[in-house]
Coordinates of C-alpha atoms and ligand atoms in Angstrom, one line a residue:
X1 CA -35.2 -14.4 2.6
X2 CA -34.9 -12.7 5.9
X3 CA -31.4 -12.2 7.3
X4 CA -31.9 -14.8 10.0
X5 CA -32.9 -17.4 7.4
X6 CA -29.8 -16.5 5.3
X7 CA -27.6 -17.3 8.4
X8 CA -29.4 -20.6 8.9
X9 CA -29.0 -21.5 5.2
X10 CA -25.3 -20.7 5.4
X11 CA -25.0 -23.0 8.4
X12 CA -26.5 -25.8 6.3
X13 CA -24.1 -25.2 3.5
X14 CA -21.1 -25.0 5.9
X15 CA -22.2 -28.4 7.5
X16 CA -22.0 -29.9 4.0
X17 CA -18.5 -28.4 3.5
X18 CA -17.2 -29.6 6.8
X19 CA -18.9 -33.0 7.2
X20 CA -18.8 -34.1 3.6
X21 CA -15.5 -32.4 2.7
X22 CA -17.1 -30.7 -0.3
X23 CA -15.8 -27.7 -2.1
X24 CA -17.7 -24.6 -1.0
X25 CA -18.7 -23.6 -4.6
X26 CA -20.2 -27.1 -5.1
X27 CA -22.1 -27.1 -1.8
X28 CA -23.4 -23.6 -2.5
X29 CA -24.5 -24.5 -6.0
X30 CA -26.3 -27.6 -4.7
X31 CA -28.1 -25.5 -2.1
X32 CA -29.2 -23.1 -4.8
X33 CA -30.6 -25.9 -6.9
X34 CA -32.7 -27.3 -4.0
X35 CA -33.9 -23.9 -2.9
X36 CA -35.1 -22.3 -6.2
X37 CA -37.1 -19.6 -4.3
X38 CA -33.8 -18.0 -3.2
X39 CA -32.9 -14.9 -5.3
X40 CA -29.4 -13.9 -6.4
X41 CA -29.1 -11.5 -3.5
X42 CA -29.9 -14.4 -1.0
X43 CA -27.3 -16.6 -2.7
X44 CA -24.7 -13.9 -2.7
X45 CA -25.3 -13.2 1.0
X46 CA -25.1 -16.9 1.9
X47 CA -21.9 -17.3 -0.2
X48 CA -20.3 -14.3 1.7
X49 CA -21.1 -15.9 5.0
X50 CA -19.7 -19.3 4.1
X51 CA -16.6 -17.9 2.4
X52 CA -15.8 -15.4 5.1
X53 CA -16.2 -18.1 7.8
X54 CA -13.7 -20.3 5.8
X55 CA -11.3 -17.4 5.4
X56 CA -11.1 -16.8 9.1
X57 CA -11.8 -20.3 10.4
X58 CA -9.1 -20.5 13.1
X59 CA -9.7 -17.1 14.6
X60 CA -13.4 -17.4 14.6
X61 CA -13.3 -21.0 16.1
X62 CA -11.0 -19.6 18.9
X63 CA -13.4 -16.7 19.7
X64 CA -16.5 -18.9 19.6
X65 CA -14.9 -21.8 21.4
X66 CA -16.0 -24.2 18.7
X67 CA -15.2 -25.2 15.1
X68 CA -18.8 -26.3 14.4
X69 CA -20.6 -25.0 11.2
X70 CA -22.9 -23.0 13.4
X71 CA -20.1 -21.4 15.5
X72 CA -18.1 -20.5 12.3
X73 CA -21.1 -18.9 10.5
X74 CA -22.3 -17.0 13.6
X75 CA -18.8 -15.8 14.3
X76 CA -18.4 -14.6 10.7
X77 CA -21.9 -13.0 10.5
X78 CA -21.2 -9.4 11.8
X79 CA -18.5 -8.7 9.2
X80 CA -19.9 -10.8 6.4
X81 CA -23.3 -9.1 6.7
X82 CA -22.0 -5.6 7.6
X83 CA -24.0 -5.5 10.9
X84 CA -23.1 -5.4 14.6
X85 CA -22.9 -8.3 17.0
X86 CA -26.0 -7.0 18.7
X87 CA -27.8 -7.1 15.3
X88 CA -26.8 -10.8 14.8
X89 CA -28.1 -11.6 18.3
X90 CA -31.4 -9.9 17.4
X91 CA -31.7 -11.6 14.0
X92 CA -31.4 -15.1 15.7
X93 CA -35.0 -15.1 16.8
X94 CA -35.9 -18.7 16.1
X95 CA -38.8 -17.8 13.8
X96 CA -39.6 -20.1 10.9
X97 CA -36.5 -20.9 8.7
X98 CA -34.4 -18.6 10.9
X99 CA -31.4 -19.5 13.1
X100 CA -32.4 -20.4 16.7
X101 CA -31.5 -17.9 19.5
X102 CA -27.8 -17.6 20.4
X103 CA -26.6 -19.2 23.6
X104 CA -24.8 -17.0 26.2
X105 CA -21.5 -18.5 25.1
X106 CA -22.2 -17.7 21.4
X107 CA -23.1 -14.2 22.4
X108 CA -19.9 -13.7 24.4
X109 CA -17.9 -15.2 21.5
X110 CA -19.1 -12.5 19.1
X111 CA -17.5 -9.8 21.3
X112 CA -14.3 -11.7 22.3
X113 CA -11.1 -9.9 21.1
X114 CA -8.2 -12.1 20.0
X115 CA -5.6 -12.1 22.7
X116 CA -2.1 -11.0 21.8
X117 CA -0.3 -14.2 22.9
X118 CA -2.2 -16.5 20.5
X119 CA -0.1 -18.6 18.1
X120 CA 0.4 -17.2 14.5
X121 CA -1.7 -19.8 12.8
X122 CA -4.8 -18.7 14.8
X123 CA -4.3 -15.0 14.5
X124 CA -3.2 -15.4 10.8
X125 CA -5.9 -18.1 10.0
X126 CA -3.6 -20.6 8.3
X127 CA -3.3 -24.4 8.9
X128 CA -1.1 -25.2 12.0
X129 CA 1.0 -27.7 10.1
X130 CA 2.2 -24.9 7.8
X131 CA 3.5 -22.8 10.7
X132 CA 7.1 -23.6 9.9
X133 CA 6.7 -22.7 6.2
X134 CA 5.0 -19.4 7.2
X135 CA 7.8 -18.6 9.6
X136 CA 10.4 -19.4 7.0
X137 CA 8.6 -17.3 4.3
X138 CA 7.6 -14.3 6.4
X139 CA 9.3 -14.4 9.8
X140 CA 7.8 -11.7 12.1
X141 CA 5.3 -10.8 9.3
X142 CA 3.6 -14.3 9.3
X143 CA 0.5 -13.1 11.1
X144 CA 0.1 -10.0 8.9
X145 CA 0.5 -12.1 5.7
X146 CA -1.9 -14.7 7.0
X147 CA -4.5 -12.0 7.8
X148 CA -4.2 -10.5 4.4
X149 CA -4.7 -14.0 2.8
X150 CA -7.9 -14.3 4.9
X151 CA -9.5 -11.1 3.5
X152 CA -11.8 -10.8 0.6
X153 CA -10.1 -10.3 -2.7
X154 CA -10.8 -7.5 -5.2
X155 CA -11.8 -8.4 -8.8
X156 CA -8.9 -7.8 -11.1
X157 CA -9.1 -7.5 -14.9
X158 CA -6.5 -7.4 -17.6
X159 CA -7.2 -5.0 -20.4
X160 CA -6.8 -6.7 -23.8
X161 CA -4.6 -4.2 -25.6
X162 CA -5.4 -6.0 -28.9
X163 CA -8.9 -4.6 -28.7
X164 CA -9.1 -1.8 -26.1
X165 CA -7.3 0.7 -24.0
X166 CA -7.4 0.9 -20.2
X167 CA -9.3 4.2 -20.4
X168 CA -12.0 2.6 -22.5
X169 CA -12.5 -0.3 -20.1
X170 CA -12.4 2.0 -17.1
X171 CA -15.2 4.0 -18.6
X172 CA -17.2 0.9 -19.5
X173 CA -16.9 -0.3 -15.9
X174 CA -17.2 3.0 -14.1
X175 CA -20.5 2.0 -12.5
X176 CA -18.6 -0.7 -10.5
X177 CA -16.0 1.7 -9.0
X178 CA -13.3 0.3 -11.4
X179 CA -9.9 1.9 -10.9
X180 CA -6.4 1.4 -12.4
X181 CA -4.2 -1.1 -10.7
X182 CA -1.0 0.3 -9.1
X183 CA 1.6 -2.2 -10.5
X184 CA 0.2 -3.6 -13.7
X185 CA -0.1 -1.0 -16.5
X186 CA -2.8 -3.0 -18.1
X187 CA -4.8 -3.8 -15.0
X188 CA -8.1 -2.7 -13.6
X189 CA -9.4 -3.3 -10.1
X190 CA -12.9 -3.5 -8.8
X191 CA -12.6 -3.3 -5.0
X192 CA -13.9 -6.3 -2.9
X193 CA -17.5 -6.0 -1.9
X194 CA -18.1 -5.0 1.7
X195 CA -20.5 -6.8 4.1
X196 CA -23.5 -8.5 2.4
X197 CA -22.8 -6.9 -1.0
X198 CA -21.8 -9.0 -4.0
X199 CA -19.1 -8.7 -6.7
X200 CA -20.4 -7.6 -10.1
X201 CA -20.7 -10.3 -12.8
X202 CA -18.4 -8.5 -15.2
X203 CA -18.3 -11.4 -17.6
X204 CA -21.9 -10.6 -18.4
X205 CA -20.9 -7.1 -19.7
X206 CA -20.9 -6.3 -23.4
X207 CA -17.3 -5.1 -23.0
X208 CA -16.3 -8.6 -22.0
X209 CA -18.2 -10.2 -24.9
X210 CA -16.3 -7.8 -27.2
X211 CA -13.0 -9.1 -25.8
X212 CA -11.9 -5.9 -24.2
X213 CA -10.8 -7.5 -21.0
X214 CA -10.3 -10.8 -19.2
X215 CA -10.6 -11.5 -15.5
X216 CA -7.0 -12.0 -14.2
X217 CA -5.4 -11.3 -10.9
X218 CA -2.9 -8.5 -11.0
X219 CA -0.1 -10.9 -9.8
X220 CA -0.8 -13.1 -12.8
X221 CA -0.7 -10.1 -15.1
X222 CA 2.7 -9.1 -13.6
X223 CA 4.1 -12.6 -14.1
X224 CA 3.1 -12.4 -17.8
X225 CA 4.6 -8.9 -18.3
X226 CA 7.8 -9.7 -16.5
X227 CA 8.3 -12.7 -18.7
X228 CA 9.2 -10.3 -21.6
X229 CA 7.1 -11.8 -24.4
X230 CA 8.0 -9.3 -27.1
X231 CA 6.8 -9.2 -30.8
X232 CA 8.1 -11.9 -33.1
X233 CA 9.4 -14.2 -30.3
X234 CA 8.8 -17.9 -30.2
X235 CA 7.1 -18.6 -26.9
X236 CA 6.0 -21.8 -25.2
X237 CA 3.3 -21.6 -22.5
X238 CA 4.0 -25.1 -21.0
X239 CA 1.2 -25.3 -18.4
X240 CA -1.3 -23.2 -20.4
X241 CA -4.5 -24.4 -18.7
X242 CA -7.4 -22.1 -19.7
X243 CA -4.9 -19.8 -21.4
X244 CA -4.7 -16.8 -19.1
X245 CA -1.0 -16.2 -19.8
X246 CA -1.2 -17.2 -23.5
X247 CA -3.8 -14.4 -24.0
X248 CA -1.5 -11.9 -22.2
X249 CA 1.5 -12.9 -24.3
X250 CA -0.5 -12.6 -27.6
X251 CA -1.3 -9.0 -26.5
X252 CA 2.3 -8.2 -25.5
X253 CA 3.5 -9.7 -28.8
X254 CA 0.9 -7.7 -30.8
X255 CA -0.2 -10.9 -32.5
X256 CA 3.2 -11.5 -34.0
X257 CA 5.6 -14.4 -33.5
X258 CA 4.2 -17.6 -32.1
X259 CA 2.8 -18.8 -28.8
X260 CA 2.5 -22.5 -28.4
X261 CA -0.1 -23.4 -25.7
X262 CA 0.4 -26.8 -24.1
X263 CA -1.1 -28.6 -21.2
X264 CA -1.1 -32.2 -20.1
X265 CA -4.9 -32.1 -19.4
X266 CA -7.4 -31.5 -22.2
X267 CA -10.2 -30.4 -19.8
X268 CA -7.9 -27.7 -18.5
X269 CA -7.1 -26.5 -22.0
X270 CA -10.7 -26.6 -23.3
X271 CA -11.8 -23.0 -22.5
X272 CA -8.8 -21.5 -24.3
X273 CA -10.4 -21.7 -27.8
X274 CA -13.3 -19.5 -27.0
X275 CA -11.1 -17.1 -25.1
X276 CA -8.6 -16.7 -27.9
X277 CA -11.5 -16.1 -30.4
X278 CA -13.1 -13.4 -28.2
X279 CA -9.7 -11.7 -27.5
X280 CA -8.8 -11.7 -31.3
X281 CA -5.5 -13.5 -30.4
X282 CA -4.2 -14.9 -33.7
X283 CA -0.6 -16.0 -32.9
X284 CA -1.5 -18.8 -30.4
X285 CA -1.2 -22.4 -31.5
X286 CA -3.0 -24.8 -29.2
X287 CA -1.1 -28.1 -29.0
X288 CA -2.8 -31.4 -28.4
X289 CA -3.1 -32.0 -24.7
X290 CA -0.5 -34.5 -23.4
X291 CA 1.2 -34.7 -26.8
X292 CA 4.7 -35.2 -25.3
X293 CA 6.1 -36.4 -28.7
X294 CA 4.8 -33.2 -30.4
X295 CA 6.4 -31.2 -27.6
X296 CA 9.7 -33.0 -27.9
X297 CA 9.9 -32.2 -31.6
X298 CA 10.1 -28.5 -30.6
X299 CA 13.1 -29.0 -28.2
X300 CA 15.7 -26.2 -28.0
X301 CA 13.5 -23.9 -30.0
X302 CA 11.9 -21.3 -27.8
X303 CA 13.1 -17.8 -26.8
X304 CA 10.8 -18.0 -23.8
X305 CA 9.4 -21.0 -22.0
X306 CA 6.8 -20.0 -19.4
X307 CA 6.1 -22.5 -16.6
X308 CA 2.9 -21.7 -14.8
X309 CA 3.5 -24.7 -12.5
X310 CA 0.9 -26.8 -10.8
X311 CA 1.1 -25.8 -7.1
X312 CA -0.6 -25.7 -3.8
X313 CA -2.5 -22.6 -4.7
X314 CA -1.7 -21.1 -1.3
X315 CA -1.4 -17.7 -2.8
X316 CA -5.1 -17.8 -3.9
X317 CA -6.7 -18.5 -0.5
X318 CA -8.5 -15.2 -0.5
X319 CA -10.5 -16.5 -3.5
X320 CA -10.7 -20.2 -2.5
X321 CA -10.6 -20.3 1.2
X322 CA -11.8 -23.9 1.5
X323 CA -8.7 -25.0 -0.4
X324 CA -6.7 -23.7 2.6
X325 CA -8.1 -26.3 4.9
X326 CA -8.2 -29.1 2.4
X327 CA -4.4 -28.8 1.6
X328 CA -2.3 -31.6 3.2
X329 CA 1.4 -32.3 3.4
X330 CA 0.8 -35.1 0.9
X331 CA -0.8 -32.7 -1.6
X332 CA 2.2 -30.4 -1.3
X333 CA 4.6 -33.3 -1.7
X334 CA 2.8 -34.4 -4.9
X335 CA 2.9 -30.8 -6.3
X336 CA 6.7 -30.6 -5.5
X337 CA 7.2 -33.7 -7.7
X338 CA 5.0 -32.2 -10.5
X339 CA 7.0 -29.0 -10.4
X340 CA 10.3 -30.9 -10.8
X341 CA 8.8 -32.8 -13.7
X342 CA 7.6 -29.7 -15.6
X343 CA 10.9 -27.9 -14.9
X344 CA 12.8 -30.8 -16.4
X345 CA 10.6 -30.8 -19.4
X346 CA 10.8 -27.0 -19.8
X347 CA 14.6 -27.0 -19.6
X348 CA 14.8 -29.0 -22.9
X349 CA 12.6 -26.6 -24.7
X350 CA 14.6 -23.4 -24.2
X351 CA 17.0 -22.4 -26.9
X352 CA 20.6 -21.4 -26.0
X353 CA 20.4 -17.7 -25.1
X354 CA 16.7 -18.0 -24.3
X355 CA 14.9 -17.9 -21.0
X356 CA 12.6 -19.8 -18.8
X357 CA 10.1 -18.2 -16.4
X358 CA 9.0 -20.3 -13.4
X359 CA 5.8 -19.1 -11.7
X360 CA 3.5 -20.4 -9.0
X361 CA 0.5 -19.0 -7.2
X362 CA 2.0 -20.1 -3.9
X363 CA 3.7 -18.5 -1.0
X364 CA 5.5 -21.6 0.3
X365 CA 9.3 -21.4 -0.1
X366 CA 9.4 -25.2 -0.8
X367 CA 7.5 -24.6 -4.1
X368 CA 9.3 -21.4 -5.0
X369 CA 12.9 -20.4 -4.2
X370 CA 13.8 -24.0 -3.2
X371 CA 12.6 -25.4 -6.5
X372 CA 14.6 -22.8 -8.3
X373 CA 17.7 -23.6 -6.3
X374 CA 17.2 -27.3 -7.0
X375 CA 16.7 -26.7 -10.7
X376 CA 19.8 -24.5 -11.0
X377 CA 21.9 -27.2 -9.2
X378 CA 20.6 -29.8 -11.7
X379 CA 21.0 -27.6 -14.8
X380 CA 24.3 -25.8 -14.9
X381 CA 23.4 -24.0 -18.1
X382 CA 20.7 -21.9 -16.4
X383 CA 21.2 -18.8 -14.2
X384 CA 18.6 -16.7 -12.4
X385 CA 18.2 -13.1 -13.7
X386 CA 17.9 -10.3 -11.2
X387 CA 14.1 -9.5 -11.4
X388 CA 14.6 -5.9 -10.3
X389 CA 16.6 -5.0 -13.5
X390 CA 14.2 -7.1 -15.6
X391 CA 11.2 -5.2 -14.1
X392 CA 12.7 -1.9 -15.0
X393 CA 13.3 -3.1 -18.6
X394 CA 9.9 -4.8 -19.1
X395 CA 7.6 -2.5 -17.2
X396 CA 9.6 0.8 -17.2
X397 CA 9.0 1.5 -13.5
X398 CA 10.7 0.7 -10.2
X399 CA 10.3 -2.9 -9.1
X400 CA 8.4 -3.7 -5.9
X401 CA 10.4 -5.4 -3.1
X402 CA 10.0 -9.1 -3.0
X403 CA 8.9 -10.6 0.4
X404 CA 11.8 -13.1 0.0
X405 CA 14.2 -10.1 0.6
X406 CA 16.4 -11.1 -2.4
X407 CA 16.4 -10.3 -6.1
X408 CA 16.5 -13.9 -7.4
X409 CA 12.7 -14.3 -7.4
X410 CA 9.8 -11.9 -6.9
X411 CA 7.4 -13.1 -4.2
X412 CA 4.2 -11.1 -4.4
X413 CA 1.7 -11.2 -1.5
X414 CA -1.7 -9.7 -0.6
X415 CA -0.2 -8.0 2.4
X416 CA 2.7 -6.3 0.6
X417 CA 1.5 -5.9 -2.9
X418 CA -2.3 -6.2 -2.9
X419 CA -2.1 -9.1 -5.3
X420 CA -2.6 -12.8 -4.9
X421 CA 0.5 -14.7 -3.6
X422 CA 2.6 -15.3 -6.7
X423 CA 6.2 -16.3 -7.1
X424 CA 8.1 -15.4 -10.3
X425 CA 11.7 -16.4 -11.2
X426 CA 13.4 -15.7 -14.5
X427 CA 16.2 -18.0 -15.6
X428 CA 18.4 -17.5 -18.6
X429 CA 19.9 -20.4 -20.6
X430 CA 23.5 -19.6 -21.3
X431 CA 24.6 -22.8 -23.1
Ligands
SAM1 C1 -1.5 -23.0 -12.5 S1 -2.3 -24.0 -13.7 C2 -2.2 -23.1 -15.2 C3 -3.0 -21.8 -15.3 C4 -2.9 -21.2 -16.7 N1 -1.6 -20.9 -17.1 C5 -3.7 -19.9 -16.8 O1 -3.0 -18.8 -16.7 O2 -4.9 -19.9 -16.9 C6 -1.3 -25.3 -13.9 C7 -1.6 -26.2 -15.1 O3 -0.5 -27.1 -15.3 C8 -1.0 -28.3 -15.9 N2 0.0 -29.4 -15.7 C9 0.2 -30.1 -14.7 N3 1.2 -31.0 -14.9 C10 1.6 -30.7 -16.2 C11 2.6 -31.3 -17.0 N4 3.4 -32.3 -16.7 N5 2.8 -30.8 -18.3 C12 2.0 -29.7 -18.7 N6 1.0 -29.2 -17.9 C13 0.9 -29.7 -16.7 C14 -2.3 -28.5 -15.2 O4 -3.2 -29.3 -16.0 C15 -2.8 -27.0 -15.1 O5 -3.7 -26.6 -16.1

C-alpha cells in the first residue's frame, strides 16, 4: 500500500474505534481480515497511526480543531510515520484509495504548536475528569507524567533464570538492539520503534520457544523482585491471571518451596499452563479458578501473599491507549470495590510474621496509597514496610525515589522510571 492509502485505512479503523466504541486491537484485526492484500508492514504502519492518535488524542484534537477520526489520524501522521508535515500534505493527493487532499485548516493544524496556557489534560493527553487525580498524584509534574504515558512503550523482557542468563538472551536478541534494563537485574529492553517501524515479534524467536525469556514490563519485574520470594517459601499469587508473577517467583525461588496460583476467572488463568511448561517452572500449583473453599482451606499459611489487583490499568496507557478514553468514573469505582474484596481475602491467607504485597498497574492514588491506608485501618495486624530498605535487601542496589514522595509504597511511572505505571506496597503481618 502507498503511504496515502495507509493513512486512509487508519482513518477507517479509527472511525470504527470512535463510533462503535471498539477496542483498537479488535478494529485493527477486523480491518486486516477484510483487506487480505495488506502486508504485515502495512498493518504495522496503520496500527502505529491509530495507536499514536489515541495516545495523543487531546493534544492532536486541540491542534487540528476537531476530534474526528480524520483529524486525529492526520494530526498523528507526521510522528507516527516519521515524516514531515509537508510530506503528509503531499501524500494526501486524493488518488485511488488514498486520503483526499487536506483542507487549509487541516494543513494549519499540522504546524500549530501547543500554547503554554492549555490545561494539563490537553497538554498531558489524559481524560479531563481525571484532572483532580493527576493533580493529587503528580502536582506540578502532571503534564510531564501524562506526556510520558502518551509515548510509545519499549518492549521489556524478563530473563528466565531457570533456563538462561541475561548475557545469553542479550546475544540472542542483539539484532533487535536489545539492552539491559537499568533497574531490573533480570530485564532486557528493546527500544520502542520510531516512526513507521514495527516492534519485533520476539515470541516467534527460538529463544522464547526454549523458555529463555518472557515478555514482561520492567515495572512488573520489579514488583515480583521486591516481593522477596526466596527459595523454600510458601507463596500465594492471589490474582495470578496468565501467571506473569508466578513465573517470576518460580525463578526467584529456584523451583523450590511452593507457589499457589489462583484467579477468580478461568479464562484469565488458562495461558499459565503452557507458560509454566515452557519456563520449566515446577513449583507452581495452579488452583481451580474461583475455588474459594479451596483457598479458604489454606488460610494463615503463606509466607507471602501477592495481590496483583484488578485495577484501572492507567499505568499501561502507553500500550493500551484506547483504554485511557474508555475508562469511566464508574469503572474506577467498581475496581476500588474489587480491590477491597481481594485485600480482605488476602489478609486471611498470610501467616503471622508473613507479608502481603499489594500491586496495581495504576497511577491513581485512589487505587494505591488510599487503598493501603484503608486496609491498614481495617486490619490492625498489618504494617507497611519501608520499600527503600526492602529494595536494598532484595535487589542489592539503591532504591529509586517513589513519585508519591514517601517510603510507604513505590509508585513507578514512565516519566520518572521508564517503566509502566506501577504501585507496589509491602505489608507485614505482625499478629
Ligand atoms: C492485573 S491482573 C493479574 C495479572 C497477572 N498477575 C500477571 O502477572 O499476568 C488481575 C487479575 O485479578 C483477577 N481477579 C479479579 N478479582 C479477583 C478475585 N476476587 N479473586 C482472585 N482474582 C481476581 C482477574 O481475573 C485478573 O486476572
